[in-house]
mmCIF file of C-alpha atoms in Angstrom:
data_model
loop_
_atom_site.group_PDB
_atom_site.id
_atom_site.type_symbol
_atom_site.label_atom_id
_atom_site.label_comp_id
_atom_site.label_asym_id
_atom_site.label_seq_id
_atom_site.Cartn_x
_atom_site.Cartn_y
_atom_site.Cartn_z
ATOM 1 C CA MET A 52 24.066 34.029 -6.066
ATOM 2 C CA PRO A 53 20.473 32.703 -5.672
ATOM 3 C CA THR A 54 19.268 29.969 -7.963
ATOM 4 C CA HIS A 55 15.723 29.606 -9.244
ATOM 5 C CA LYS A 56 16.115 26.154 -10.708
ATOM 6 C CA PRO A 57 13.312 23.741 -9.722
ATOM 7 C CA ILE A 58 14.163 20.947 -7.295
ATOM 8 C CA ILE A 59 14.556 17.634 -9.086
ATOM 9 C CA GLY A 60 11.552 15.427 -8.411
ATOM 10 C CA LEU A 61 9.319 18.318 -7.290
ATOM 11 C CA ASN A 62 7.056 20.011 -9.801
ATOM 12 C CA ASP A 63 4.694 22.947 -10.127
ATOM 13 C CA ALA A 64 1.160 22.510 -11.472
ATOM 14 C CA PHE A 65 -0.991 25.233 -12.962
ATOM 15 C CA GLY A 66 -3.743 25.829 -15.488
ATOM 16 C CA ALA A 67 -5.419 22.783 -16.987
ATOM 17 C CA GLN A 68 -3.242 20.365 -15.014
ATOM 18 C CA ALA A 69 -4.176 21.888 -11.663
ATOM 19 C CA LYS A 70 -7.840 21.985 -12.653
ATOM 20 C CA ALA A 71 -7.774 18.334 -13.700
ATOM 21 C CA LEU A 72 -6.286 17.314 -10.355
ATOM 22 C CA ARG A 73 -8.884 19.261 -8.365
ATOM 23 C CA ASN A 74 -11.723 17.803 -10.435
ATOM 24 C CA LEU A 75 -10.430 14.266 -9.929
ATOM 25 C CA GLN A 76 -9.915 14.891 -6.241
ATOM 26 C CA GLY A 77 -13.503 16.123 -5.914
ATOM 27 C CA ASP A 78 -14.920 13.124 -7.760
ATOM 28 C CA ILE A 79 -13.025 10.614 -5.617
ATOM 29 C CA LEU A 80 -13.732 12.343 -2.299
ATOM 30 C CA SER A 81 -17.422 12.465 -3.222
ATOM 31 C CA LEU A 82 -17.294 8.710 -3.840
ATOM 32 C CA PHE A 83 -15.707 8.168 -0.428
ATOM 33 C CA ASP A 84 -18.276 10.401 1.245
ATOM 34 C CA GLU A 85 -21.159 8.475 -0.331
ATOM 35 C CA ALA A 86 -19.579 5.257 0.965
ATOM 36 C CA GLY A 87 -19.637 6.626 4.521
ATOM 37 C CA TYR A 88 -16.005 7.706 4.891
ATOM 38 C CA GLU A 89 -15.336 10.957 6.763
ATOM 39 C CA GLU A 90 -12.524 13.199 5.551
ATOM 40 C CA VAL A 91 -9.484 13.877 7.730
ATOM 41 C CA ILE A 92 -7.119 16.772 6.995
ATOM 42 C CA SER A 93 -3.831 16.160 8.767
ATOM 43 C CA PRO A 94 -0.726 18.386 8.977
ATOM 44 C CA MET A 95 2.201 18.071 6.586
ATOM 45 C CA LEU A 96 4.575 17.687 9.540
ATOM 46 C CA GLU A 97 4.812 15.027 12.220
ATOM 47 C CA ARG A 98 7.291 14.059 14.872
ATOM 48 C CA PRO A 99 9.539 11.322 13.462
ATOM 49 C CA ASP A 100 8.681 8.981 16.339
ATOM 50 C CA SER A 101 5.008 9.137 15.367
ATOM 51 C CA MET A 102 5.721 8.457 11.690
ATOM 52 C CA HIS A 103 8.082 5.580 12.440
ATOM 53 C CA SER A 104 6.271 4.008 15.398
ATOM 54 C CA GLY A 105 6.212 0.208 15.317
ATOM 55 C CA ALA A 106 5.550 -1.095 11.811
ATOM 56 C CA GLY A 107 5.876 2.456 10.480
ATOM 57 C CA ARG A 108 9.638 2.162 10.929
ATOM 58 C CA PHE A 109 9.762 0.907 7.340
ATOM 59 C CA LEU A 110 9.052 4.494 6.228
ATOM 60 C CA ALA A 111 12.253 5.828 7.786
ATOM 61 C CA ASP A 112 14.374 5.811 4.630
ATOM 62 C CA GLN A 113 11.653 7.650 2.679
ATOM 63 C CA THR A 114 11.094 10.405 5.250
ATOM 64 C CA VAL A 115 12.694 13.842 5.123
ATOM 65 C CA VAL A 116 13.520 15.171 8.609
ATOM 66 C CA PHE A 117 14.747 18.593 9.684
ATOM 67 C CA SER A 118 15.313 20.711 12.772
ATOM 68 C CA ASP A 119 12.467 23.129 13.392
ATOM 69 C CA PRO A 120 13.740 26.743 13.581
ATOM 70 C CA ALA A 121 10.759 27.579 15.842
ATOM 71 C CA GLY A 122 12.104 25.261 18.521
ATOM 72 C CA ALA A 123 9.777 22.250 18.209
ATOM 73 C CA GLY A 124 12.753 19.919 17.800
ATOM 74 C CA THR A 125 13.202 17.434 14.966
ATOM 75 C CA LEU A 126 10.227 17.213 12.619
ATOM 76 C CA ALA A 127 9.392 15.012 9.630
ATOM 77 C CA ILE A 128 7.617 15.780 6.377
ATOM 78 C CA ARG A 129 5.042 13.048 5.904
ATOM 79 C CA SER A 130 5.961 10.416 3.320
ATOM 80 C CA ASP A 131 2.737 8.476 3.804
ATOM 81 C CA MET A 132 -0.571 9.401 5.432
ATOM 82 C CA THR A 133 -1.544 6.037 6.920
ATOM 83 C CA PRO A 134 0.669 6.494 10.034
ATOM 84 C CA GLN A 135 -1.046 9.836 10.613
ATOM 85 C CA ILE A 136 -4.471 8.205 10.449
ATOM 86 C CA ALA A 137 -3.237 5.537 12.879
ATOM 87 C CA ARG A 138 -2.082 8.257 15.292
ATOM 88 C CA ILE A 139 -5.405 10.100 15.074
ATOM 89 C CA ALA A 140 -7.402 6.898 15.562
ATOM 90 C CA ALA A 141 -5.315 5.914 18.588
ATOM 91 C CA THR A 142 -5.502 9.329 20.259
ATOM 92 C CA ARG A 143 -8.125 11.874 19.265
ATOM 93 C CA LEU A 144 -10.697 9.294 18.116
ATOM 94 C CA GLN A 145 -9.902 6.554 20.598
ATOM 95 C CA HIS A 146 -13.479 6.301 21.889
ATOM 96 C CA GLU A 147 -14.871 5.278 18.477
ATOM 97 C CA SER A 148 -14.974 1.515 17.990
ATOM 98 C CA ILE A 149 -15.297 1.696 14.177
ATOM 99 C CA LEU A 150 -13.697 4.456 12.098
ATOM 100 C CA LYS A 151 -14.083 4.966 8.359
ATOM 101 C CA LEU A 152 -11.792 7.792 7.322
ATOM 102 C CA CYS A 153 -10.568 9.242 4.020
ATOM 103 C CA TYR A 154 -7.931 11.811 3.079
ATOM 104 C CA SER A 155 -6.311 13.605 0.168
ATOM 105 C CA GLY A 156 -3.124 15.616 0.384
ATOM 106 C CA THR A 157 0.508 16.004 -0.601
ATOM 107 C CA VAL A 158 3.212 13.679 0.670
ATOM 108 C CA MET A 159 6.916 13.902 -0.087
ATOM 109 C CA LEU A 160 9.372 11.051 -0.485
ATOM 110 C CA ALA A 161 13.077 11.257 0.254
ATOM 111 C CA ARG A 162 13.636 9.623 -3.135
ATOM 112 C CA PRO A 163 11.326 8.633 -6.008
ATOM 113 C CA ASP A 164 9.561 5.265 -5.995
ATOM 114 C CA VAL A 165 10.879 4.664 -9.508
ATOM 115 C CA ARG A 166 13.831 6.027 -11.424
ATOM 116 C CA GLY A 167 13.007 9.427 -12.856
ATOM 117 C CA GLY A 168 9.761 9.577 -10.890
ATOM 118 C CA SER A 169 8.396 12.331 -8.711
ATOM 119 C CA ARG A 170 9.192 12.784 -5.032
ATOM 120 C CA GLN A 171 5.845 14.464 -4.438
ATOM 121 C CA GLN A 172 2.571 12.598 -4.572
ATOM 122 C CA TRP A 173 -1.021 13.636 -4.021
ATOM 123 C CA GLN A 174 -1.964 10.707 -1.834
ATOM 124 C CA THR A 175 -5.671 9.955 -1.652
ATOM 125 C CA GLY A 176 -7.263 6.997 0.055
ATOM 126 C CA VAL A 177 -9.369 5.433 2.792
ATOM 127 C CA GLU A 178 -8.739 3.648 6.057
ATOM 128 C CA CYS A 179 -11.301 1.253 7.551
ATOM 129 C CA LEU A 180 -10.537 0.694 11.232
ATOM 130 C CA GLY A 181 -12.295 -1.585 13.679
ATOM 131 C CA VAL A 182 -13.724 -3.976 11.057
ATOM 132 C CA ALA A 183 -11.945 -7.327 11.259
ATOM 133 C CA GLY A 184 -11.546 -10.091 8.719
ATOM 134 C CA HIS A 185 -12.914 -10.315 5.217
ATOM 135 C CA ASP A 186 -15.681 -7.776 5.742
ATOM 136 C CA GLY A 187 -13.249 -4.888 6.125
ATOM 137 C CA ASP A 188 -10.943 -6.063 3.339
ATOM 138 C CA ILE A 189 -13.784 -6.577 0.869
ATOM 139 C CA GLU A 190 -15.362 -3.216 1.632
ATOM 140 C CA VAL A 191 -12.058 -1.432 1.014
ATOM 141 C CA MET A 192 -11.253 -3.384 -2.163
ATOM 142 C CA HIS A 193 -14.736 -2.736 -3.532
ATOM 143 C CA LEU A 194 -14.149 0.977 -2.975
ATOM 144 C CA ALA A 195 -10.714 0.699 -4.617
ATOM 145 C CA ALA A 196 -12.277 -0.744 -7.777
ATOM 146 C CA ARG A 197 -14.922 1.995 -7.812
ATOM 147 C CA THR A 198 -12.156 4.594 -7.439
ATOM 148 C CA MET A 199 -10.445 3.375 -10.606
ATOM 149 C CA LEU A 200 -13.771 3.542 -12.443
ATOM 150 C CA ALA A 201 -14.434 7.063 -11.113
ATOM 151 C CA ALA A 202 -11.007 8.096 -12.409
ATOM 152 C CA GLY A 203 -12.039 6.995 -15.915
ATOM 153 C CA PHE A 204 -10.237 3.652 -16.161
ATOM 154 C CA ARG A 205 -11.876 0.649 -17.820
ATOM 155 C CA LYS A 206 -12.054 -2.923 -16.559
ATOM 156 C CA PRO A 207 -10.320 -2.577 -13.167
ATOM 157 C CA VAL A 208 -8.201 -5.485 -11.980
ATOM 158 C CA LEU A 209 -7.363 -6.264 -8.363
ATOM 159 C CA GLN A 210 -4.376 -8.513 -7.764
ATOM 160 C CA VAL A 211 -4.478 -9.819 -4.211
ATOM 161 C CA GLY A 212 -1.617 -11.271 -2.188
ATOM 162 C CA HIS A 213 -0.696 -11.892 1.452
ATOM 163 C CA ILE A 214 2.485 -10.833 3.237
ATOM 164 C CA GLY A 215 2.270 -14.035 5.286
ATOM 165 C CA LEU A 216 3.181 -16.088 2.220
ATOM 166 C CA LEU A 217 6.538 -14.351 1.833
ATOM 167 C CA LYS A 218 7.230 -14.441 5.574
ATOM 168 C CA ALA A 219 6.595 -18.188 5.548
ATOM 169 C CA LEU A 220 8.856 -18.771 2.534
ATOM 170 C CA VAL A 221 11.813 -16.862 4.014
ATOM 171 C CA ALA A 222 11.411 -18.111 7.597
ATOM 172 C CA GLY A 223 14.870 -18.648 9.076
ATOM 173 C CA SER A 224 16.563 -16.297 6.620
ATOM 174 C CA THR A 225 19.158 -13.847 7.912
ATOM 175 C CA ALA A 226 18.256 -11.290 5.224
ATOM 176 C CA ALA A 227 15.768 -8.601 6.186
ATOM 177 C CA LEU A 228 12.221 -8.795 4.846
ATOM 178 C CA GLU A 229 12.711 -5.555 2.919
ATOM 179 C CA THR A 230 15.663 -7.162 1.107
ATOM 180 C CA TRP A 231 13.418 -9.995 -0.066
ATOM 181 C CA THR A 232 10.605 -7.683 -1.159
ATOM 182 C CA ALA A 233 13.034 -5.504 -3.118
ATOM 183 C CA LYS A 234 14.429 -8.532 -4.967
ATOM 184 C CA ILE A 235 11.013 -10.020 -5.680
ATOM 185 C CA SER A 236 9.636 -6.685 -6.916
ATOM 186 C CA ARG A 237 12.262 -6.733 -9.682
ATOM 187 C CA ARG A 238 10.772 -10.014 -10.964
ATOM 188 C CA SER A 239 14.269 -11.237 -11.858
ATOM 189 C CA PRO A 240 14.918 -14.945 -11.117
ATOM 190 C CA ASP A 241 18.680 -14.410 -11.537
ATOM 191 C CA ASP A 242 18.797 -11.629 -8.924
ATOM 192 C CA LEU A 243 16.700 -13.668 -6.513
ATOM 193 C CA ALA A 244 18.809 -16.784 -7.065
ATOM 194 C CA GLU A 245 21.879 -14.882 -5.833
ATOM 195 C CA LEU A 246 20.136 -14.006 -2.589
ATOM 196 C CA ILE A 247 18.769 -17.524 -2.133
ATOM 197 C CA ALA A 248 22.286 -18.931 -2.559
ATOM 198 C CA GLU A 249 23.418 -16.863 0.422
ATOM 199 C CA GLU A 250 20.637 -18.157 2.671
ATOM 200 C CA ASN A 251 20.014 -21.556 4.223
ATOM 201 C CA LEU A 252 16.433 -22.051 3.059
ATOM 202 C CA PRO A 253 14.647 -25.391 2.642
ATOM 203 C CA ASP A 254 14.664 -26.614 -0.953
ATOM 204 C CA ALA A 255 10.884 -26.342 -1.212
ATOM 205 C CA SER A 256 10.952 -22.687 -0.121
ATOM 206 C CA ALA A 257 13.854 -21.819 -2.427
ATOM 207 C CA GLN A 258 12.136 -23.388 -5.429
ATOM 208 C CA ALA A 259 8.832 -21.711 -4.582
ATOM 209 C CA LEU A 260 10.511 -18.286 -4.409
ATOM 210 C CA LEU A 261 12.045 -18.745 -7.860
ATOM 211 C CA GLU A 262 8.679 -19.810 -9.276
ATOM 212 C CA LEU A 263 7.046 -16.827 -7.618
ATOM 213 C CA VAL A 264 9.208 -14.260 -9.463
ATOM 214 C CA SER A 265 8.782 -16.146 -12.720
ATOM 215 C CA GLY A 266 5.102 -15.269 -12.948
ATOM 216 C CA MET A 267 3.752 -18.608 -11.699
ATOM 217 C CA ALA A 268 2.225 -17.514 -8.377
ATOM 218 C CA ASP A 269 -1.499 -17.563 -9.207
ATOM 219 C CA SER A 270 -4.237 -19.302 -7.226
ATOM 220 C CA GLN A 271 -3.433 -22.690 -8.748
ATOM 221 C CA TRP A 272 0.224 -22.287 -7.744
ATOM 222 C CA ILE A 273 -0.769 -21.281 -4.218
ATOM 223 C CA ARG A 274 -3.019 -24.325 -3.835
ATOM 224 C CA SER A 275 -0.304 -26.638 -5.143
ATOM 225 C CA HIS A 276 2.080 -25.523 -2.379
ATOM 226 C CA ILE A 277 -0.299 -25.920 0.539
ATOM 227 C CA GLY A 278 1.110 -28.665 2.751
ATOM 228 C CA SER A 279 4.643 -28.469 1.297
ATOM 229 C CA ILE A 280 6.134 -25.335 2.924
ATOM 230 C CA ASN A 281 4.994 -24.853 6.548
ATOM 231 C CA SER A 282 1.853 -24.176 8.556
ATOM 232 C CA TYR A 283 2.321 -20.395 8.297
ATOM 233 C CA PHE A 284 2.216 -20.626 4.517
ATOM 234 C CA ASP A 285 -0.902 -22.795 4.675
ATOM 235 C CA ASN A 286 -2.734 -20.344 6.957
ATOM 236 C CA ALA A 287 -1.929 -17.340 4.749
ATOM 237 C CA ALA A 288 -2.738 -19.259 1.559
ATOM 238 C CA ASN A 289 -6.140 -20.389 2.797
ATOM 239 C CA GLU A 290 -7.015 -16.896 4.021
ATOM 240 C CA LEU A 291 -6.032 -15.414 0.656
ATOM 241 C CA LEU A 292 -7.886 -17.972 -1.464
ATOM 242 C CA ASP A 293 -11.037 -17.710 0.652
ATOM 243 C CA LEU A 294 -10.980 -13.919 0.413
ATOM 244 C CA VAL A 295 -10.511 -13.859 -3.363
ATOM 245 C CA GLU A 296 -13.398 -16.285 -3.837
ATOM 246 C CA GLU A 297 -15.693 -14.244 -1.593
ATOM 247 C CA LEU A 298 -14.559 -10.961 -3.118
ATOM 248 C CA GLY A 299 -15.286 -12.176 -6.643
ATOM 249 C CA GLU A 300 -18.840 -13.033 -5.635
ATOM 250 C CA ARG A 301 -19.521 -9.644 -4.016
ATOM 251 C CA LEU A 302 -17.874 -7.123 -6.351
ATOM 252 C CA GLU A 303 -20.124 -5.155 -8.667
ATOM 253 C CA GLY A 304 -19.436 -4.184 -12.284
ATOM 254 C CA ASP A 305 -16.746 -5.257 -14.736
ATOM 255 C CA VAL A 306 -14.004 -5.898 -12.170
ATOM 256 C CA SER A 307 -11.543 -8.821 -12.217
ATOM 257 C CA VAL A 308 -9.929 -10.297 -9.108
ATOM 258 C CA TYR A 309 -6.878 -12.564 -9.038
ATOM 259 C CA ALA A 310 -4.765 -14.143 -6.329
ATOM 260 C CA ASP A 311 -1.067 -13.484 -6.853
ATOM 261 C CA ALA A 312 1.521 -14.462 -4.248
ATOM 262 C CA ALA A 313 4.052 -12.130 -5.915
ATOM 263 C CA VAL A 314 2.151 -8.985 -4.865
ATOM 264 C CA MET A 315 4.554 -7.063 -2.640
ATOM 265 C CA PRO A 316 3.699 -4.181 -0.286
ATOM 266 C CA ARG A 317 4.658 -0.626 -1.167
ATOM 267 C CA PHE A 318 5.572 -0.114 2.491
ATOM 268 C CA LEU A 319 6.320 -2.960 4.889
ATOM 269 C CA TYR A 320 3.845 -2.053 7.596
ATOM 270 C CA HIS A 321 1.236 -4.453 6.209
ATOM 271 C CA SER A 322 0.394 -7.506 8.294
ATOM 272 C CA GLY A 323 -1.955 -9.583 6.132
ATOM 273 C CA ILE A 324 -3.834 -9.190 2.862
ATOM 274 C CA LEU A 325 -2.196 -6.987 0.185
ATOM 275 C CA PHE A 326 -3.597 -5.752 -3.099
ATOM 276 C CA VAL A 327 -2.717 -3.603 -6.097
ATOM 277 C CA GLY A 328 -5.068 -2.119 -8.661
ATOM 278 C CA PHE A 329 -4.578 -2.125 -12.419
ATOM 279 C CA ALA A 330 -6.865 -1.304 -15.345
ATOM 280 C CA ASP A 331 -7.231 -2.099 -19.019
ATOM 281 C CA GLY A 332 -4.424 -0.535 -21.061
ATOM 282 C CA VAL A 333 -2.394 0.637 -18.058
ATOM 283 C CA ALA A 334 0.990 -0.965 -17.349
ATOM 284 C CA GLN A 335 1.690 0.422 -13.872
ATOM 285 C CA ALA A 336 -0.218 -0.075 -10.628
ATOM 286 C CA LEU A 337 -2.837 2.603 -9.991
ATOM 287 C CA LEU A 338 -3.287 1.992 -6.268
ATOM 288 C CA HIS A 339 -1.968 -0.058 -3.363
ATOM 289 C CA GLY A 340 -3.621 -1.339 -0.212
ATOM 290 C CA GLY A 341 -3.894 -3.982 2.448
ATOM 291 C CA ARG A 342 -4.264 -4.795 6.120
ATOM 292 C CA TYR A 343 -2.004 -3.152 8.728
ATOM 293 C CA ASP A 344 -3.211 -4.257 12.163
ATOM 294 C CA ALA A 345 0.356 -4.196 13.559
ATOM 295 C CA MET A 346 0.700 -0.446 13.042
ATOM 296 C CA MET A 347 -2.378 0.265 15.136
ATOM 297 C CA ALA A 348 -1.042 -1.904 17.944
ATOM 298 C CA ALA A 349 2.240 0.010 17.836
ATOM 299 C CA HIS A 350 0.335 3.268 18.312
ATOM 300 C CA GLY A 351 -1.199 1.879 21.488
ATOM 301 C CA ARG A 352 -4.570 0.814 20.154
ATOM 302 C CA ASP A 353 -4.992 -2.812 19.198
ATOM 303 C CA MET A 354 -7.657 -2.713 16.478
ATOM 304 C CA PRO A 355 -8.016 -4.180 12.976
ATOM 305 C CA ALA A 356 -7.234 -1.797 10.130
ATOM 306 C CA THR A 357 -7.185 -1.958 6.350
ATOM 307 C CA GLY A 358 -7.076 0.638 3.581
ATOM 308 C CA PHE A 359 -5.731 1.724 0.225
ATOM 309 C CA SER A 360 -4.273 4.812 -1.391
ATOM 310 C CA CYS A 361 -3.454 6.171 -4.826
ATOM 311 C CA ASP A 362 -1.481 9.102 -6.190
ATOM 312 C CA LEU A 363 -3.723 11.518 -8.101
ATOM 313 C CA TRP A 364 -0.798 12.701 -10.232
ATOM 314 C CA ALA A 365 -0.116 9.096 -11.267
ATOM 315 C CA LEU A 366 -3.784 8.555 -12.119
ATOM 316 C CA LEU A 367 -3.833 11.643 -14.309
ATOM 317 C CA ASN A 368 -0.606 10.695 -16.062
ATOM 318 C CA ALA A 369 -1.899 7.170 -16.745
ATOM 319 C CA SER A 370 -5.292 8.226 -18.107
#
C-alpha cells in the first residue's frame, strides 16, 4: 500500500515561506552580481568521482548515490556545490585566469548536520578563483559580512581560523584529521582528552589542544604558542594573525573580526584560512568559508581558490 508520509529531514515549502526564500535569494544574488560575481547554475546530479575528487573525498559520507535507470551508471546527488564549481573552473572555464562565480540551489545531505536538522539546504555562496593570498580571502570575507547584513542580521561577526594550526598540533597522530575536527567541534575537553590519551603527541601540542576546546584560542593564545609547537604552527599562526589585522582595517560597517584557532571546517577540503559568520542575537553559525586550493589541484587545475556559502533556510529560521 503506498505511503504519503513525508521523508524525514526533507520538507515542503509554500506560501509565505516560499516567498520569503525567493525574496532573500534575490537580494543576495543581486549583492553578488553588484560585486562582480557571475551566476552559475549547475545540475543536481554529478558523477561520484567528480564530487569526491582529491580533497572532495571528505564529502563521501554525506553524498547520496544511486544507479541511474537511464543507463548513465552510478550518479550522486550533490551534497555541496563547491566541487561542482571546481569542476566547471577546471574544464569549461579553464581559459579564464580569474573567475568570480556565485550560485544558489538545493543540495541534499545523506544525514543532517545537526540532530533533528534538515537534510536539504538551499546553498548560496561565492567562489573566488585565481586570486591568491590575502586579497582573495579579504574580498570573500567582506562579501560574507555584507551577505549577513543583506539578510537582515545586525552586527556581523567573522571568526577566522586556519586548518594549518590543527594539522600542526596533531602532526604524528594516527587518528584521521576528521576524527580530530569532530572532537574539537564538540568543545568538550573530556572527550578530547580521551583521544589525546590514545595518541603519542608532544606535551605542548596535547596541552594546546585542550586549551583550544576550552575557549582559550584567541589571537593572544595563538601568539603565545608561536615558537613552542613547530614551524608549521608558526607559519599558519602568522598568516592568520596578519590576515585578521589586515581584514579589520579594510572591512566596512559595523563588522567584528576575531582570530579563533578553534574554528573547524564544515567540510575537510579546506587548505588554509577558515571562517564562520555569526551575528548579534544568533547562536548558530550563519555561513562558512575558507580557502580550498587543494581541491582545484585535484581537478587538474592548480589555482588559488576561496569562497563561502550559507543555507537560505537556516538564515530565514534564524532571523
